GROMACS .gro file of C-alpha atoms in nm:
model
  407
    1MET     CA    1  12.196  17.890  13.543
    2ALA     CA    2  12.259  17.927  13.917
    3ARG     CA    3  12.345  18.232  14.122
    4PHE     CA    4  12.585  18.287  14.414
    5THR     CA    5  12.535  18.612  14.606
    6LEU     CA    6  12.710  18.748  14.915
    7PRO     CA    7  12.746  19.096  15.068
    8ARG     CA    8  12.977  19.333  14.881
    9ASP     CA    9  13.198  19.359  15.191
   10VAL     CA   10  13.241  19.141  15.499
   11TYR     CA   11  13.442  19.301  15.779
   12HIS     CA   12  13.551  19.043  16.033
   13GLY     CA   13  13.773  19.005  16.336
   14LYS     CA   14  13.792  19.183  16.668
   15GLY     CA   15  13.722  19.554  16.646
   16SER     CA   16  13.568  19.536  16.300
   17LEU     CA   17  13.266  19.738  16.420
   18GLU     CA   18  13.494  20.036  16.360
   19ALA     CA   19  13.438  19.992  15.985
   20LEU     CA   20  13.120  20.199  16.032
   21LYS     CA   21  13.330  20.516  16.048
   22THR     CA   22  13.426  20.468  15.681
   23PHE     CA   23  13.069  20.466  15.547
   24PRO     CA   24  12.978  20.749  15.306
   25GLY     CA   25  12.635  20.905  15.356
   26LYS     CA   26  12.424  21.174  15.520
   27LYS     CA   27  12.180  20.984  15.741
   28ALA     CA   28  12.181  20.644  15.910
   29ILE     CA   29  11.915  20.470  16.115
   30ILE     CA   30  12.027  20.202  16.361
   31CYS     CA   31  11.778  19.919  16.422
   32VAL     CA   32  11.836  19.735  16.748
   33GLY     CA   33  11.660  19.494  16.981
   34GLY     CA   34  11.645  19.485  17.358
   35GLY     CA   35  11.901  19.603  17.609
   36SER     CA   36  12.215  19.396  17.548
   37MET     CA   37  12.366  19.612  17.274
   38LYS     CA   38  12.299  19.922  17.487
   39ARG     CA   39  12.415  19.756  17.809
   40PHE     CA   40  12.749  19.647  17.665
   41GLY     CA   41  12.811  19.980  17.490
   42PHE     CA   42  12.797  19.858  17.130
   43LEU     CA   43  12.501  20.076  17.034
   44ASP     CA   44  12.678  20.390  17.155
   45ARG     CA   45  12.996  20.287  16.970
   46ALA     CA   46  12.806  20.223  16.647
   47LYS     CA   47  12.632  20.560  16.672
   48ALA     CA   48  12.962  20.737  16.744
   49TYR     CA   49  13.136  20.570  16.448
   50LEU     CA   50  12.856  20.671  16.209
   51GLU     CA   51  12.864  21.028  16.342
   52GLU     CA   52  13.241  21.028  16.291
   53ALA     CA   53  13.165  20.937  15.929
   54GLY     CA   54  12.964  21.261  15.910
   55MET     CA   55  12.614  21.117  15.936
   56GLU     CA   56  12.307  21.220  16.130
   57VAL     CA   57  12.194  20.913  16.323
   58ALA     CA   58  11.848  20.798  16.439
   59ILE     CA   59  11.775  20.489  16.647
   60PHE     CA   60  11.481  20.251  16.619
   61ASP     CA   61  11.498  20.024  16.921
   62GLY     CA   62  11.291  19.769  17.107
   63ILE     CA   63  11.267  19.512  16.826
   64GLU     CA   64  11.139  19.201  16.999
   65PRO     CA   65  11.260  18.841  16.964
   66ASP     CA   66  11.065  18.680  16.678
   67PRO     CA   67  10.977  19.022  16.534
   68SER     CA   68  10.618  19.088  16.434
   69VAL     CA   69  10.459  19.227  16.121
   70GLU     CA   70  10.346  19.525  16.332
   71THR     CA   71  10.704  19.604  16.439
   72VAL     CA   72  10.814  19.593  16.076
   73MET     CA   73  10.546  19.842  15.978
   74ARG     CA   74  10.634  20.078  16.265
   75GLY     CA   75  11.002  20.068  16.170
   76ALA     CA   76  10.923  20.141  15.808
   77GLU     CA   77  10.721  20.443  15.914
   78ALA     CA   78  11.019  20.569  16.116
   79MET     CA   79  11.243  20.526  15.812
   80LEU     CA   80  10.998  20.708  15.584
   81ALA     CA   81  10.998  21.000  15.827
   82PHE     CA   82  11.379  21.011  15.873
   83GLU     CA   83  11.484  20.919  15.517
   84PRO     CA   84  11.815  20.741  15.587
   85ASP     CA   85  12.059  20.643  15.317
   86TRP     CA   86  12.206  20.373  15.543
   87ILE     CA   87  12.013  20.119  15.748
   88VAL     CA   88  12.238  19.962  16.012
   89ALA     CA   89  12.090  19.665  16.198
   90ILE     CA   90  12.283  19.554  16.504
   91GLY     CA   91  12.215  19.256  16.728
   92GLY     CA   92  12.090  18.901  16.682
   93GLY     CA   93  11.880  18.763  16.403
   94SER     CA   94  11.562  18.937  16.516
   95PRO     CA   95  11.661  19.305  16.469
   96ILE     CA   96  11.847  19.227  16.147
   97ASP     CA   97  11.555  19.028  16.003
   98ALA     CA   98  11.310  19.300  16.106
   99ALA     CA   99  11.525  19.573  15.954
  100LYS     CA  100  11.544  19.383  15.624
  101ALA     CA  101  11.165  19.377  15.603
  102MET     CA  102  11.146  19.746  15.707
  103TRP     CA  103  11.389  19.823  15.425
  104ILE     CA  104  11.152  19.674  15.168
  105LYS     CA  105  10.859  19.878  15.299
  106TYR     CA  106  11.075  20.193  15.318
  107GLU     CA  107  11.177  20.167  14.954
  108TYR     CA  108  10.831  20.061  14.835
  109PRO     CA  109  10.570  20.200  15.081
  110GLU     CA  110  10.283  20.040  14.891
  111THR     CA  111  10.426  19.690  14.948
  112THR     CA  112  10.218  19.464  15.174
  113PHE     CA  113  10.356  19.190  15.399
  114GLU     CA  114  10.196  18.936  15.164
  115ASP     CA  115  10.393  19.092  14.876
  116MET     CA  116  10.716  19.055  15.075
  117CYS     CA  117  10.653  18.683  15.123
  118LYS     CA  118  10.648  18.602  14.751
  119VAL     CA  119  10.964  18.395  14.718
  120PHE     CA  120  11.231  18.575  14.512
  121GLY     CA  121  10.967  18.823  14.397
  122LEU     CA  122  11.090  19.154  14.539
  123PRO     CA  123  11.156  19.465  14.330
  124LYS     CA  124  11.505  19.620  14.314
  125LEU     CA  125  11.615  19.772  14.644
  126ARG     CA  126  11.887  20.034  14.711
  127THR     CA  127  11.692  20.314  14.546
  128LYS     CA  128  11.690  20.494  14.883
  129ALA     CA  129  11.930  20.317  15.119
  130LYS     CA  130  12.203  20.061  15.156
  131PHE     CA  131  12.199  19.801  15.432
  132CYS     CA  132  12.463  19.699  15.688
  133ALA     CA  133  12.412  19.410  15.929
  134VAL     CA  134  12.618  19.370  16.247
  135SER     CA  135  12.568  19.030  16.409
  136SER     CA  136  12.590  18.982  16.786
  137THR     CA  137  12.493  18.613  16.793
  138SER     CA  138  12.660  18.314  16.633
  139GLY     CA  139  12.382  18.133  16.453
  140THR     CA  140  12.134  18.298  16.221
  141ALA     CA  141  12.400  18.445  15.986
  142THR     CA  142  12.131  18.680  15.859
  143GLU     CA  143  12.410  18.934  15.814
  144VAL     CA  144  12.508  18.750  15.493
  145THR     CA  145  12.183  18.590  15.379
  146ALA     CA  146  11.896  18.655  15.144
  147PHE     CA  147  11.642  18.567  15.413
  148SER     CA  148  11.436  18.726  15.687
  149ILE     CA  149  11.192  18.558  15.928
  150ILE     CA  150  10.891  18.761  16.044
  151THR     CA  151  10.609  18.634  16.269
  152ASP     CA  152  10.242  18.691  16.202
  153TYR     CA  153  10.108  18.652  16.555
  154ASN     CA  154   9.747  18.662  16.437
  155LYS     CA  155   9.813  18.339  16.246
  156GLY     CA  156  10.074  18.199  16.487
  157ILE     CA  157  10.310  18.141  16.192
  158LYS     CA  158  10.665  18.251  16.109
  159PHE     CA  159  10.700  18.354  15.745
  160PRO     CA  160  11.034  18.353  15.561
  161ILE     CA  161  11.106  18.640  15.323
  162ALA     CA  162  11.347  18.512  15.058
  163ASP     CA  163  11.513  18.725  14.793
  164PHE     CA  164  11.871  18.812  14.697
  165GLU     CA  165  11.766  19.179  14.710
  166ILE     CA  166  11.772  19.168  15.092
  167THR     CA  167  12.126  19.031  15.109
  168PRO     CA  168  12.304  19.308  15.304
  169ASP     CA  169  12.552  19.532  15.126
  170VAL     CA  170  12.792  19.512  15.421
  171ALA     CA  171  12.826  19.253  15.697
  172ILE     CA  172  13.028  19.318  16.012
  173VAL     CA  173  13.124  18.998  16.195
  174ASP     CA  174  13.292  19.125  16.512
  175PRO     CA  175  13.343  18.854  16.777
  176ASP     CA  176  13.356  19.116  17.053
  177LEU     CA  177  12.976  19.132  17.030
  178ALA     CA  178  12.933  18.754  17.045
  179GLU     CA  179  13.136  18.724  17.364
  180THR     CA  180  12.845  18.884  17.551
  181MET     CA  181  12.600  18.601  17.472
  182PRO     CA  182  12.447  18.407  17.765
  183LYS     CA  183  12.503  18.030  17.758
  184LYS     CA  184  12.152  17.937  17.649
  185LEU     CA  185  12.181  18.168  17.348
  186VAL     CA  186  12.521  18.017  17.262
  187ALA     CA  187  12.358  17.673  17.254
  188HIS     CA  188  12.053  17.767  17.048
  189THR     CA  189  12.231  17.985  16.793
  190GLY     CA  190  12.510  17.731  16.760
  191MET     CA  191  12.271  17.450  16.673
  192ASP     CA  192  12.094  17.683  16.431
  193ALA     CA  193  12.429  17.726  16.258
  194MET     CA  194  12.491  17.351  16.252
  195THR     CA  195  12.147  17.298  16.100
  196HIS     CA  196  12.220  17.561  15.834
  197ALA     CA  197  12.539  17.387  15.730
  198VAL     CA  198  12.394  17.033  15.733
  199GLU     CA  199  12.082  17.133  15.541
  200ALA     CA  200  12.278  17.337  15.287
  201TYR     CA  201  12.511  17.045  15.214
  202VAL     CA  202  12.227  16.803  15.130
  203SER     CA  203  11.997  17.062  14.971
  204THR     CA  204  11.895  17.000  14.611
  205ALA     CA  205  12.039  17.346  14.532
  206ASN     CA  206  12.390  17.272  14.664
  207CYS     CA  207  12.680  17.340  14.429
  208ASP     CA  208  13.058  17.360  14.411
  209TYR     CA  209  13.047  17.713  14.556
  210THR     CA  210  12.835  17.625  14.860
  211ASP     CA  211  12.975  17.283  14.955
  212PRO     CA  212  13.317  17.396  15.088
  213LEU     CA  213  13.154  17.663  15.303
  214ALA     CA  214  12.909  17.412  15.452
  215ILE     CA  215  13.171  17.146  15.522
  216HIS     CA  216  13.420  17.384  15.681
  217ALA     CA  217  13.143  17.537  15.892
  218ILE     CA  218  13.048  17.189  16.018
  219GLU     CA  219  13.411  17.114  16.107
  220MET     CA  220  13.446  17.446  16.291
  221ILE     CA  221  13.116  17.401  16.480
  222GLN     CA  222  13.216  17.048  16.575
  223ALA     CA  223  13.545  17.179  16.715
  224ASN     CA  224  13.414  17.489  16.889
  225LEU     CA  225  13.044  17.494  16.982
  226VAL     CA  226  13.050  17.294  17.306
  227ARG     CA  227  13.371  17.471  17.412
  228SER     CA  228  13.206  17.807  17.340
  229TYR     CA  229  12.906  17.701  17.550
  230ASN     CA  230  13.149  17.627  17.833
  231GLU     CA  231  13.285  17.984  17.822
  232ASP     CA  232  13.598  17.930  17.606
  233MET     CA  233  13.618  18.273  17.440
  234ALA     CA  234  13.863  18.168  17.169
  235ALA     CA  235  13.612  17.901  17.067
  236ARG     CA  236  13.332  18.158  17.081
  237ASP     CA  237  13.527  18.385  16.845
  238ALA     CA  238  13.573  18.090  16.606
  239MET     CA  239  13.200  18.012  16.622
  240HIS     CA  240  13.122  18.365  16.505
  241ASN     CA  241  13.312  18.292  16.184
  242ALA     CA  242  13.171  17.938  16.154
  243GLN     CA  243  12.810  18.053  16.164
  244CYS     CA  244  12.883  18.316  15.901
  245LEU     CA  245  13.032  18.055  15.667
  246ALA     CA  246  12.724  17.837  15.720
  247GLY     CA  247  12.510  18.138  15.632
  248MET     CA  248  12.703  18.204  15.314
  249SER     CA  249  12.638  17.844  15.215
  250PHE     CA  250  12.267  17.822  15.292
  251SER     CA  251  12.185  18.165  15.153
  252ASN     CA  252  12.280  18.024  14.816
  253ALA     CA  253  12.215  17.649  14.856
  254LEU     CA  254  11.890  17.705  15.048
  255LEU     CA  255  11.766  17.490  15.337
  256GLY     CA  256  11.527  17.203  15.406
  257ILE     CA  257  11.241  17.082  15.618
  258VAL     CA  258  11.414  17.121  15.955
  259HIS     CA  259  11.362  17.492  15.902
  260SER     CA  260  11.015  17.445  15.755
  261MET     CA  261  10.914  17.260  16.069
  262ALA     CA  262  11.081  17.509  16.304
  263HIS     CA  263  10.916  17.804  16.128
  264LYS     CA  264  10.570  17.653  16.162
  265THR     CA  265  10.597  17.537  16.523
  266GLY     CA  266  10.783  17.834  16.672
  267ALA     CA  267  10.472  18.039  16.753
  268ALA     CA  268  10.209  17.768  16.707
  269PHE     CA  269  10.164  17.715  17.081
  270ALA     CA  270  10.220  18.072  17.200
  271ASP     CA  271   9.876  18.068  17.365
  272TYR     CA  272  10.018  17.809  17.605
  273GLY     CA  273  10.272  18.056  17.739
  274ALA     CA  274  10.590  18.013  17.537
  275HIS     CA  275  10.756  17.982  17.198
  276ILE     CA  276  10.967  17.693  17.077
  277ILE     CA  277  11.287  17.891  17.028
  278HIS     CA  278  11.409  17.859  16.671
  279GLY     CA  279  11.757  17.721  16.739
  280ALA     CA  280  11.625  17.471  16.992
  281ALA     CA  281  11.356  17.359  16.747
  282ASN     CA  282  11.623  17.301  16.483
  283ALA     CA  283  11.833  17.105  16.731
  284MET     CA  284  11.541  16.878  16.824
  285TYR     CA  285  11.422  16.821  16.468
  286LEU     CA  286  11.758  16.783  16.288
  287PRO     CA  287  11.836  16.421  16.392
  288LYS     CA  288  11.484  16.313  16.291
  289VAL     CA  289  11.507  16.487  15.953
  290VAL     CA  290  11.850  16.334  15.886
  291ALA     CA  291  11.691  15.991  15.938
  292PHE     CA  292  11.401  16.083  15.708
  293ASN     CA  293  11.619  16.231  15.433
  294ALA     CA  294  11.865  15.942  15.443
  295LYS     CA  295  11.602  15.725  15.274
  296ASP     CA  296  11.703  15.925  14.964
  297GLU     CA  297  12.022  15.769  14.826
  298THR     CA  298  12.185  16.095  14.718
  299ALA     CA  299  12.125  16.256  15.056
  300LYS     CA  300  12.253  15.945  15.236
  301LYS     CA  301  12.578  15.956  15.040
  302ARG     CA  302  12.622  16.326  15.117
  303TYR     CA  303  12.565  16.263  15.488
  304GLY     CA  304  12.835  15.999  15.457
  305VAL     CA  305  13.079  16.251  15.310
  306MET     CA  306  12.993  16.489  15.592
  307VAL     CA  307  13.070  16.219  15.849
  308ASP     CA  308  13.403  16.146  15.680
  309TYR     CA  309  13.505  16.509  15.727
  310MET     CA  310  13.387  16.502  16.088
  311GLY     CA  311  13.579  16.180  16.160
  312ILE     CA  312  13.303  16.028  16.374
  313ALA     CA  313  13.284  15.690  16.196
  314PRO     CA  314  13.535  15.467  16.014
  315LYS     CA  315  13.587  15.573  15.653
  316ASP     CA  316  13.507  15.222  15.535
  317ALA     CA  317  13.178  15.210  15.727
  318SER     CA  318  12.858  15.184  15.525
  319ASP     CA  319  12.662  15.501  15.454
  320ASP     CA  320  12.382  15.365  15.674
  321ASP     CA  321  12.624  15.334  15.966
  322LYS     CA  322  12.759  15.682  15.897
  323VAL     CA  323  12.406  15.824  15.911
  324LYS     CA  324  12.355  15.652  16.247
  325ALA     CA  325  12.684  15.800  16.370
  326LEU     CA  326  12.574  16.148  16.260
  327ILE     CA  327  12.238  16.118  16.436
  328ALA     CA  328  12.409  15.996  16.755
  329TYR     CA  329  12.659  16.281  16.737
  330LEU     CA  330  12.389  16.546  16.696
  331ARG     CA  331  12.190  16.402  16.988
  332LYS     CA  332  12.504  16.407  17.204
  333MET     CA  333  12.556  16.773  17.113
  334ASN     CA  334  12.204  16.848  17.231
  335ASP     CA  335  12.280  16.672  17.560
  336ASP     CA  336  12.602  16.869  17.602
  337LEU     CA  337  12.414  17.194  17.533
  338ASN     CA  338  12.119  17.114  17.764
  339ILE     CA  339  11.868  17.109  17.478
  340PRO     CA  340  11.576  16.861  17.495
  341HIS     CA  341  11.531  16.591  17.232
  342CYS     CA  342  11.162  16.640  17.166
  343ILE     CA  343  10.867  16.878  17.199
  344LYS     CA  344  10.710  16.670  17.477
  345ASN     CA  345  11.012  16.740  17.698
  346TYR     CA  346  11.058  17.104  17.592
  347GLY     CA  347  10.994  17.325  17.896
  348ALA     CA  348  10.870  17.682  17.888
  349ASP     CA  349  11.225  17.791  17.972
  350SER     CA  350  11.358  17.580  17.678
  351TYR     CA  351  11.535  17.333  17.907
  352PRO     CA  352  11.458  16.958  17.921
  353CYS     CA  353  11.178  16.859  18.156
  354GLU     CA  354  10.946  16.565  18.218
  355GLN     CA  355  10.640  16.736  18.068
  356GLY     CA  356  10.688  17.036  17.840
  357PHE     CA  357  10.457  17.330  17.788
  358VAL     CA  358  10.282  17.179  17.482
  359PRO     CA  359  10.010  16.934  17.597
  360GLU     CA  360   9.981  16.616  17.391
  361GLU     CA  361   9.614  16.672  17.307
  362VAL     CA  362   9.684  17.028  17.185
  363PHE     CA  363   9.974  16.907  16.971
  364LEU     CA  364   9.761  16.636  16.810
  365GLU     CA  365   9.470  16.874  16.756
  366ARG     CA  366   9.691  17.122  16.568
  367LEU     CA  367   9.917  16.868  16.398
  368HIS     CA  368   9.745  16.854  16.059
  369ASP     CA  369   9.739  17.230  16.007
  370ILE     CA  370  10.101  17.264  16.121
  371ALA     CA  371  10.205  16.989  15.878
  372VAL     CA  372  10.022  17.157  15.589
  373ASN     CA  373  10.188  17.488  15.672
  374ALA     CA  374  10.532  17.324  15.691
  375ILE     CA  375  10.484  17.163  15.349
  376GLY     CA  376  10.406  17.509  15.212
  377ASP     CA  377  10.710  17.674  15.370
  378ALA     CA  378  10.969  17.827  15.137
  379CYS     CA  379  11.240  17.591  15.268
  380THR     CA  380  11.059  17.269  15.176
  381GLY     CA  381  11.122  17.284  14.802
  382SER     CA  382  11.500  17.233  14.833
  383ASN     CA  383  11.479  16.945  15.082
  384PRO     CA  384  11.629  16.627  14.928
  385ARG     CA  385  11.317  16.423  15.003
  386GLN     CA  386  10.974  16.575  14.947
  387PRO     CA  387  10.733  16.465  15.221
  388SER     CA  388  10.359  16.422  15.182
  389VAL     CA  389  10.132  16.582  15.440
  390GLU     CA  390  10.088  16.239  15.598
  391GLU     CA  391  10.466  16.188  15.618
  392MET     CA  392  10.511  16.537  15.764
  393GLU     CA  393  10.253  16.455  16.033
  394LYS     CA  394  10.439  16.132  16.115
  395LEU     CA  395  10.769  16.321  16.127
  396PHE     CA  396  10.624  16.578  16.366
  397LYS     CA  397  10.498  16.295  16.587
  398CYS     CA  398  10.851  16.154  16.601
  399CYS     CA  399  10.968  16.502  16.702
  400TYR     CA  400  10.701  16.525  16.972
  401TYR     CA  401  10.753  16.182  17.130
  402ASP     CA  402  11.122  16.128  17.037
  403THR     CA  403  11.047  15.808  16.848
  404GLU     CA  404  11.245  15.651  16.564
  405VAL     CA  405  11.188  15.762  16.204
  406ASP     CA  406  11.129  15.437  16.012
  407PHE     CA  407  10.946  15.561  15.701
   0.00000   0.00000   0.00000
């Protein structure tokens, strides 16, 4: 028996933030990140709509990119003091992911972070509050997913929390918020969305309910991402829907080792002055993982179907040639979006450079532990080809040096 779970309601289209004024309740806490939602007026609008609904509203702000365990615990304490019956997270993936983890701790104060990380092992939520997610970026799709990514900076590792209990009750997908994204964020979140759709389609947990969402998301991203990056606002509005469809697919079909690798390298070199931003990591690793997974015949055939929908190779081409066309297409997208092809050329500002911020000797010194952690990531189990630690190390080397995957 399989399960397919989405939010109870998805409000979408321009102006859909206004749906907040229809929410029944007494108290709402808004969880938000840095300054962009304040600067563009969306935080004030959300607060006003909730007050119009008759609620007392508190704000927990300052949630950082790649939110920490400590931030989650502080937010949960704020919720325990305020006792909201609605948690409204507004912004990119970071505030929404953080708020999901806060929600668990709010409903079950005795829960530890280690408890939260037990895959599909959470107790029933909604005993105290319902959850609404309002996305401002077009990539993570955490507004419709059963996942949250929290960073343990003491370990230098990003941990996924995975459970259908943290699927939001309501998602608001308002493209007005996404139109405020800077270009670099458009690129990174867009390639995150592409990775979601590609990984969901070849995942071992794919099904008839997830496949159409993944394929249509890929077609929409293909048509709109580069145009969105180049400031076409109609394309940016379309991308906001595309990333949500990709999220609906992967929340139920699960992901693969592109995400395992991105989770375990994101903060692994923070002591050298920067993170490997999640969407950029996905963009760099995806072509390599496609080559690795295509050694599995079922995955290769599904990549071929994907390429047929994208129209980037002749329909009568071999599946091997279609895989090559897909890899070339993804690499061209990275070029168009100014994303480097490998860790060696990943600069501290995330742009391509001759020598990135991760020194070769540091990478090689930490490689084994990173590979072990990636194998243990929650996303690895649904990858179509299960790598050994040795294969994962070789794959990471290909992603560091931008060399061909031939194993």
